[in-house]
Each structure stands twice: as structure tokens, then as C-alpha cells.
C-alpha positions as CSV (number, residue, x, y, z in Angstrom):
1,M,-3.3,14.2,-34.0
2,T,-0.5,16.5,-32.9
3,Y,0.9,19.9,-34.0
4,S,4.4,21.3,-33.9
5,S,4.9,23.9,-31.1
6,Y,8.1,25.3,-29.6
7,R,9.8,26.2,-26.3
8,V,12.3,29.0,-26.7
9,K,14.7,29.3,-23.8
10,V,16.6,32.6,-23.3
11,P,19.3,33.3,-20.7
12,G,19.5,36.3,-18.5
13,K,22.6,38.4,-18.3
14,L,25.2,40.0,-16.0
15,L,27.1,43.1,-17.0
16,I,30.7,42.5,-16.0
17,A,32.4,45.8,-16.9
18,G,31.7,48.9,-18.9
19,E,28.2,49.8,-17.7
20,Y,27.2,53.4,-18.2
21,S,30.1,54.0,-20.6
22,V,28.7,51.5,-23.1
23,L,25.9,54.0,-23.8
24,E,28.5,56.1,-25.6
25,P,29.7,55.4,-29.2
26,K,32.7,53.1,-29.5
27,Q,32.7,52.2,-25.8
28,Q,33.2,48.5,-25.1
29,A,31.5,46.5,-22.4
30,I,31.8,42.9,-21.2
31,V,28.6,41.0,-20.6
32,A,27.9,37.4,-19.7
33,A,24.8,35.3,-20.4
34,V,23.8,33.3,-17.3
35,N,22.1,30.0,-16.6
36,R,18.9,31.5,-15.3
37,Y,16.3,31.4,-18.1
38,L,13.1,32.8,-19.4
39,S,11.1,30.5,-21.6
40,A,8.4,31.2,-24.2
41,Y,6.1,28.4,-25.2
42,I,4.3,29.0,-28.5
43,E,1.7,26.9,-30.1
44,P,-1.1,27.2,-32.7
45,S,-4.4,28.4,-31.2
46,K,-7.9,29.2,-32.1
47,Q,-7.3,32.9,-31.1
48,N,-4.3,35.0,-30.2
49,Q,-3.6,34.7,-26.5
50,V,-0.7,35.5,-24.1
51,S,-0.3,34.0,-20.6
52,L,2.1,35.0,-17.8
53,P,1.0,32.7,-15.0
54,Q,3.6,33.9,-12.6
55,L,2.1,37.4,-12.9
56,G,-1.4,36.2,-12.6
57,L,-2.2,36.9,-16.3
58,H,-4.0,34.0,-18.0
59,S,-5.1,33.8,-21.6
60,V,-5.0,37.6,-22.4
61,S,-6.4,37.8,-25.9
62,W,-5.2,40.3,-28.5
63,K,-5.7,41.5,-32.0
64,I,-3.6,43.6,-34.3
65,K,-4.9,46.6,-36.2
66,N,-2.8,48.9,-38.3
67,R,0.3,47.1,-37.0
68,V,-0.6,47.9,-33.4
69,V,-1.3,45.0,-30.9
70,Q,-4.4,45.6,-28.8
71,F,-4.8,43.5,-25.7
72,N,-8.3,42.9,-24.2
73,R,-7.0,44.3,-20.9
74,G,-4.6,47.1,-20.0
75,D,-1.5,46.1,-18.1
76,A,1.9,47.9,-18.3
77,R,3.6,44.5,-17.8
78,L,2.6,43.5,-21.3
79,K,4.4,46.5,-23.0
80,Y,7.6,44.6,-24.0
81,I,5.6,41.7,-25.3
82,Q,3.3,44.0,-27.2
83,N,6.2,45.7,-29.1
84,A,7.9,42.3,-29.7
85,I,4.8,40.9,-31.3
86,E,4.3,44.0,-33.4
87,V,7.9,43.9,-34.7
88,A,7.9,40.1,-35.4
89,H,4.5,40.3,-37.0
90,Q,5.5,43.1,-39.4
91,Y,8.8,41.3,-40.3
92,L,7.0,38.0,-41.1
93,K,4.3,39.8,-43.2
94,E,7.1,41.5,-45.2
95,L,8.6,38.0,-45.9
96,G,5.2,37.0,-47.2
97,I,4.5,34.6,-44.3
98,S,1.0,34.3,-43.0
99,V,0.8,34.7,-39.2
100,R,-2.1,32.5,-37.9
101,P,-3.3,32.8,-34.3
102,F,-1.1,31.4,-31.5
103,H,-1.0,31.0,-27.8
104,L,2.2,32.3,-26.0
105,T,3.0,31.4,-22.5
106,I,5.9,33.1,-20.7
107,K,7.7,31.5,-17.6
108,S,10.8,32.8,-15.9
109,D,13.4,31.9,-13.3
110,L,15.1,35.2,-13.6
111,N,13.6,36.3,-10.3
112,D,13.7,35.0,-6.7
113,P,11.3,32.0,-6.6
114,T,10.3,32.7,-2.9
115,T,9.7,36.4,-2.9
116,G,9.3,37.2,-6.7
117,K,11.9,40.0,-6.3
118,K,14.0,40.5,-9.4
119,Y,17.7,39.6,-9.4
120,G,18.5,42.2,-12.1
121,L,19.3,39.7,-14.8
122,G,17.7,41.5,-17.7
123,S,14.1,40.2,-17.8
124,S,12.8,42.9,-20.2
125,A,15.5,42.0,-22.7
126,A,15.0,38.3,-22.2
127,V,11.3,38.4,-22.8
128,T,11.7,40.5,-25.9
129,V,14.2,38.1,-27.4
130,A,12.0,35.1,-26.4
131,V,8.9,36.5,-28.1
132,I,10.7,37.5,-31.3
133,S,12.5,34.1,-31.5
134,A,9.3,32.1,-30.8
135,M,7.3,33.8,-33.5
136,L,10.1,33.5,-36.1
137,V,10.8,29.8,-35.2
138,L,7.1,28.9,-35.4
139,Y,6.3,30.6,-38.7
140,C,9.5,30.7,-40.8
141,P,10.1,27.7,-43.1
142,R,12.6,25.2,-41.7
143,N,15.0,25.9,-44.6
144,S,14.9,29.6,-43.9
145,Q,15.2,30.0,-40.1
146,P,16.3,33.4,-38.8
147,T,19.9,34.1,-37.9
148,L,21.0,35.3,-34.5
149,E,21.9,38.6,-36.0
150,Q,18.3,39.0,-37.3
151,I,16.8,38.0,-33.9
152,F,19.1,40.5,-32.1
153,K,18.3,43.4,-34.4
154,L,14.5,42.8,-34.3
155,A,14.6,42.4,-30.5
156,A,16.8,45.5,-30.1
157,L,14.3,47.5,-32.2
158,A,11.3,46.3,-30.2
159,H,13.1,47.0,-26.9
160,L,14.0,50.5,-28.1
161,R,10.4,51.2,-29.0
162,T,9.4,50.3,-25.5
163,Q,12.0,52.2,-23.4
164,K,13.3,54.7,-26.0
165,N,17.0,54.2,-25.0
166,G,19.5,51.6,-24.0
167,S,22.7,50.0,-25.4
168,G,21.3,46.6,-26.4
169,V,24.0,44.9,-24.4
170,D,21.5,42.7,-22.5
171,I,19.8,41.8,-25.8
172,A,23.1,40.6,-27.1
173,A,23.7,38.3,-24.1
174,S,20.2,36.8,-24.3
175,T,20.5,36.2,-28.0
176,Y,24.1,35.0,-28.4
177,G,25.0,33.6,-25.0
178,G,28.5,33.1,-23.5
179,W,30.9,35.9,-22.6
180,I,30.7,38.9,-25.0
181,C,32.7,42.0,-25.8
182,Y,30.1,44.5,-27.0
183,T,29.9,48.0,-28.5
184,A,26.5,49.6,-29.0
185,Y,24.6,50.8,-32.0
186,Q,23.2,54.3,-32.0
187,P,19.6,54.2,-30.6
188,K,18.5,57.4,-32.3
189,W,19.8,56.2,-35.6
190,V,17.9,52.9,-35.3
191,L,14.7,54.6,-34.4
192,A,15.0,57.1,-37.2
193,Q,15.8,54.5,-39.7
194,A,12.8,52.4,-38.6
195,L,10.6,55.4,-39.7
196,E,12.4,56.1,-42.9
197,V,12.9,52.6,-44.5
198,D,10.1,51.2,-46.7
199,K,10.4,47.8,-45.1
200,L,11.5,46.7,-41.6
201,S,13.7,44.0,-43.3
202,D,15.7,46.8,-45.0
203,L,16.7,48.1,-41.6
204,I,17.5,44.5,-40.3
205,N,19.7,43.9,-43.4
206,K,21.7,47.2,-42.9
207,T,25.0,47.5,-41.1
208,W,24.2,49.3,-37.8
209,P,26.9,51.9,-37.2
210,G,29.0,51.2,-34.0
211,L,27.5,47.7,-33.3
212,S,30.0,44.9,-32.6
213,I,29.4,41.6,-30.8
214,N,32.4,39.3,-30.3
215,P,32.8,36.2,-28.1
216,L,35.3,36.2,-25.3
217,Q,36.9,33.3,-23.3
218,P,37.8,34.0,-19.7
219,P,41.0,32.8,-18.1
220,A,40.7,29.1,-17.1
221,Q,41.5,29.7,-13.4
222,L,39.0,32.5,-13.0
223,S,35.8,31.9,-11.2
224,L,32.8,34.3,-11.5
225,C,30.8,34.6,-8.2
226,V,27.4,36.3,-7.9
227,G,25.8,37.8,-4.8
228,W,22.3,39.1,-4.6
229,T,21.6,42.0,-2.2
230,A,17.8,41.4,-2.1
231,E,17.4,45.1,-2.8
232,A,15.5,46.1,-6.0
233,A,17.1,48.6,-8.3
234,S,15.6,50.5,-11.3
235,T,17.9,51.1,-14.2
236,A,16.1,53.9,-16.1
237,P,16.1,56.5,-13.3
238,L,19.8,55.9,-12.7
239,I,20.6,56.3,-16.4
240,N,18.6,59.5,-16.5
241,E,20.6,61.0,-13.6
242,F,23.8,59.9,-15.2
243,K,22.8,61.7,-18.4
244,K,22.1,64.9,-16.5
245,F,25.5,64.7,-14.9
246,Q,27.0,64.2,-18.4
247,V,25.6,67.6,-19.4
248,W,26.5,69.7,-16.3
249,N,29.9,68.2,-15.6
250,K,31.5,67.4,-19.0
251,A,35.0,67.3,-17.7
252,A,34.3,64.8,-14.9
253,Y,32.3,62.7,-17.3
254,A,35.2,62.7,-19.8
255,R,37.5,61.5,-17.1
256,F,35.2,58.7,-16.2
257,L,35.0,57.6,-19.9
258,A,38.8,57.6,-20.1
259,E,39.2,55.6,-16.9
260,S,36.4,53.1,-17.8
261,T,37.8,52.6,-21.2
262,Q,41.2,51.8,-19.8
263,A,39.8,49.3,-17.3
264,V,37.6,47.6,-19.8
265,T,40.4,47.4,-22.4
266,R,42.7,45.9,-19.9
267,L,40.1,43.4,-18.9
268,I,39.5,42.3,-22.5
269,H,43.3,41.9,-23.0
270,S,43.5,39.8,-19.8
271,F,40.8,37.5,-21.1
272,K,42.6,37.1,-24.4
273,E,45.9,36.4,-22.7
274,G,44.4,34.1,-20.1
275,D,45.6,36.4,-17.3
276,G,43.5,35.8,-14.2
277,L,45.4,38.3,-12.0
278,G,45.1,40.9,-14.8
279,A,41.4,40.3,-14.9
280,I,41.1,40.8,-11.1
281,S,43.1,44.0,-11.3
282,S,41.1,45.3,-14.2
283,L,37.7,44.7,-12.4
284,T,39.0,46.6,-9.4
285,Q,40.0,49.5,-11.7
286,N,36.5,49.6,-13.3
287,R,34.9,49.6,-9.8
288,K,37.1,52.6,-8.9
289,A,36.1,54.5,-12.0
290,L,32.4,53.9,-11.1
291,S,32.9,54.9,-7.5
292,I,34.5,58.2,-8.4
293,V,31.9,59.1,-10.9
294,S,29.0,58.1,-8.6
295,E,30.4,60.4,-5.9
296,E,30.8,63.3,-8.3
297,A,27.3,62.8,-9.8
298,G,25.6,62.2,-6.5
299,I,24.3,58.8,-7.6
300,S,24.3,55.8,-5.2
301,I,25.7,53.1,-7.5
302,E,27.1,51.1,-4.5
303,T,24.6,50.5,-1.7
304,P,26.0,49.5,1.7
305,K,25.4,45.8,0.8
306,L,27.2,46.2,-2.6
307,K,30.1,47.9,-0.9
308,A,30.3,45.0,1.6
309,L,30.1,42.5,-1.2
310,C,33.1,44.1,-3.0
311,Q,35.2,44.6,0.1
312,M,34.8,40.9,1.1
313,A,35.6,39.8,-2.5
314,E,38.9,41.8,-2.3
315,V,40.2,39.3,0.3
316,T,40.8,36.7,-2.5
317,G,40.0,38.6,-5.7
318,S,37.9,41.6,-6.7
319,G,34.3,42.6,-6.8
320,K,32.0,45.3,-8.2
321,S,28.4,46.1,-8.8
322,S,26.8,44.7,-12.0
323,G,24.7,46.9,-14.3
324,A,23.3,50.1,-13.1
325,G,23.9,49.2,-9.4
326,A,21.9,50.6,-6.5
327,G,20.9,47.1,-5.6
328,D,20.2,43.8,-7.4
329,C,23.4,41.7,-7.9
330,G,27.1,42.3,-7.5
331,I,29.9,40.1,-9.0
332,A,33.3,38.9,-8.0
333,F,36.3,37.4,-9.7
334,V,38.1,34.8,-7.6
335,L,41.3,32.8,-8.4
336,G,42.1,29.4,-7.0
337,E,40.3,26.5,-5.5
338,E,36.6,25.9,-4.7
339,D,37.3,26.5,-1.0
340,Q,38.0,30.1,-1.7
341,V,34.7,30.5,-3.4
342,D,33.0,28.8,-0.5
343,E,34.7,31.2,1.9
344,L,33.5,34.2,0.0
345,H,30.0,32.9,0.0
346,R,30.2,32.4,3.7
347,L,31.3,36.0,4.2
348,W,28.6,37.3,2.0
349,K,25.9,35.4,4.0
350,T,27.1,37.2,7.2
351,A,26.4,40.5,5.5
352,G,22.9,39.4,4.4
353,I,24.1,38.9,0.8
354,V,22.6,35.8,-1.0
355,P,25.2,33.8,-3.0
356,L,23.5,32.7,-6.3
357,K,24.4,29.4,-8.0
358,I,25.0,31.1,-11.3
359,T,27.3,30.1,-14.1
360,V,27.8,31.4,-17.6
361,S,25.4,30.0,-20.2
362,P,27.3,29.0,-23.3
363,E,24.2,29.2,-25.5
364,G,21.9,32.1,-26.2
365,A,18.3,31.8,-27.5
366,T,17.5,28.1,-28.3
367,A,14.4,26.5,-29.6
368,T,13.1,23.0,-28.8
369,E,10.1,21.5,-30.7
370,Y,7.4,19.7,-28.8
371,N,3.9,18.4,-29.7
372,C,0.6,20.1,-29.0
373,E,-2.2,17.6,-28.5
374,A,-5.4,17.3,-30.6
375,S,-7.4,19.8,-28.6
376,L,-6.3,22.3,-31.2
377,K,-7.6,20.3,-34.2
378,Q,-10.0,23.2,-35.0
379,Y,-6.9,25.3,-35.8
380,L,-6.1,23.2,-38.9
381,S,-9.7,22.8,-40.0
382,S,-10.5,26.6,-39.9
């Protein structure tokens, strides 16, 4: 006897343009989902358990009391999963759906397989989207499966509960896939509404002020290249420093927003017009805006390796840091034949930068049904 179970596959992301500025209302950013994935395997079980074998966490059991998930062991690495389970559990209960015990296994190729170091492809967002999606797919009736918008909003709320801030741009990439033009919701509004509404579903069904998620198509002749610096970066401290700078140098911050807005707007226009040269120029413009503000704020967005990555990319195109910077990955736009991409990769290697075989994932969160063997027969007889 077999039982339906699911694998939910969620792509990572790369921020192409508009980082930092996207934290502000009405500021656009471009993000791309990438073909490195995090997978969540969910199946009925005798008891609630979570496994992250790559982190050495096996069959961590949990229970939920007063809407709070309690694991049988304390581990900070479970925080995003905890909040995702709590949000999905509450949402399903409001829909009148009984949530029976399940085993959830998380596996990821968003990090370097040799060292385990992160690439900076949005693992916290990906795991949040994966857990939310897996629970909804397993328990929602087949004729009433969740929409991508519902998954996005639930994941965004769970992510906000964990880190208290953020734009949700990485959540959008992992949910929807492809190239996306994104403007953010207001985090304080979402968290306040979550406390005020009678039901979580009321918040999910509301229009979120400021939020927009629209697909983009890049110029046909444009190639996206990705280089990894092998230097770990932490986003939260950089954002905190940036927010301090916003307060004590409002004029410089306003200049940055204006310059970033112009660069991102030009980049979006070049995508819509199929203008590869315009895309390259716009990416350079966005890098310049980030370079100026990082110097004024005293924040090291471009490490020596990221600077080398960008300078080498400028031989045939343009390059910049991706996301908060200070390590992880950089990106480049290159026009022309494959040999130019190969030459850029060769140059990167001489500077200790690892070219990654990354392409844009056209799909976001996807679910595949598989069968769980009869060792779980007690589940149905209980």
C-alpha cells in the first residue's frame, strides 16, 4: 500500500539591480530565479518530524501549542522552518483543513557542495517558500490548490516574523521564478495587520500596499554570468548600517535613491525594448550608484574580489555585486558569442573567482507527487 507524498522544488535567486533601494516604497528592483534549488520532501508520518541531513539534523520532532511550534531540541537553524510551519498550520486550520502529522525533509544545492559555504542565493527565503508550499500542497484538496500569490504572501509573512524586516524580493523569485520586476510591500503594515485581522486568511486576501510582481524578458543576445567570491557575506548587518546612514545623511541617501531609480528604470526599459547594450549600460550605472553610496556610508559593498569581478566584466560588458554585496556572488552582463563568456570565466579564475554554471529558472515553486511505501500504514489506521 502506498500514500501520496510530494517533493516541492524551489529556486534560489540573484538580485540583478535595485538592491538596498528596494527597501523603500515604490522603488523597483530586478531579481532572477536561478537553477540552483532547495527541495522539501513531505509525507504523512506517525509523528511530526523535520530532517535537514546536510546540517546533521535528523528526525527532529515537534508539537504545536497555542499556534507555536516547539521542537524537541533548540537550534537557531530551525527558526525559518518554525515560522513557516506556524503560518501554514494556522492558515490550513482557518480553511477547516485538519493537519495530520508529517515528516519534512529539506535538501539544498544553494551552497557550495565541497565546502558548504553559501553562495548567497537566498536560502532563508527558499526554505520558507518550500515549507509553506509543501504543507499546502499536501493538505489542500486537489480542486482547491493554493495560488502563487497566496504562497508568496504566506511565505513573506513567515519570513518577516523571523527577521522582522526585508523587502520580500527573494521570496518573489523563489515563488514565481523567471526574471521579475518587483516593488515591495510595507513590512510594518504587514506585521501590524497580522495582529489586527481576525483571520490570517483576511490578510492574505487583502491588497498589500506597494506590492507588485511582474515578469520580465531579457534581451535575446544578453548573457547572465555569475561569479562566486568564496567569501561569506551577511545581509542583515549591512542593511542595518545602511539604515543608520539613511538617518544621519539624508541628502546623500536621497541622491542614491534618485540615481538607483534612474538606473533600474533604464534597465527595465532596455529589457522591454530588447536592448542589450542599454542593459549593459544600465547595470554599470547601478553599480556606480552603489559604489558612491557605499563610500559615503563607509560600507564595504564591493570587496577586492567583487571589484575585480566587475572590472574584468567591463572588458566585454558590465558587472556588479548582487544583493547586499560584501562577498557571495557578483554578476555580469555579456553580449555576443559563447567564447566571450568563456574568456570572462577564464579571467575570473585568475583572480580566484569561481564561475558558476547558473541560468535563470523559468519556474518558481513546483510540486511533484511521489509514493511513500507501506511502512507508514499505521498513519491511516490511527
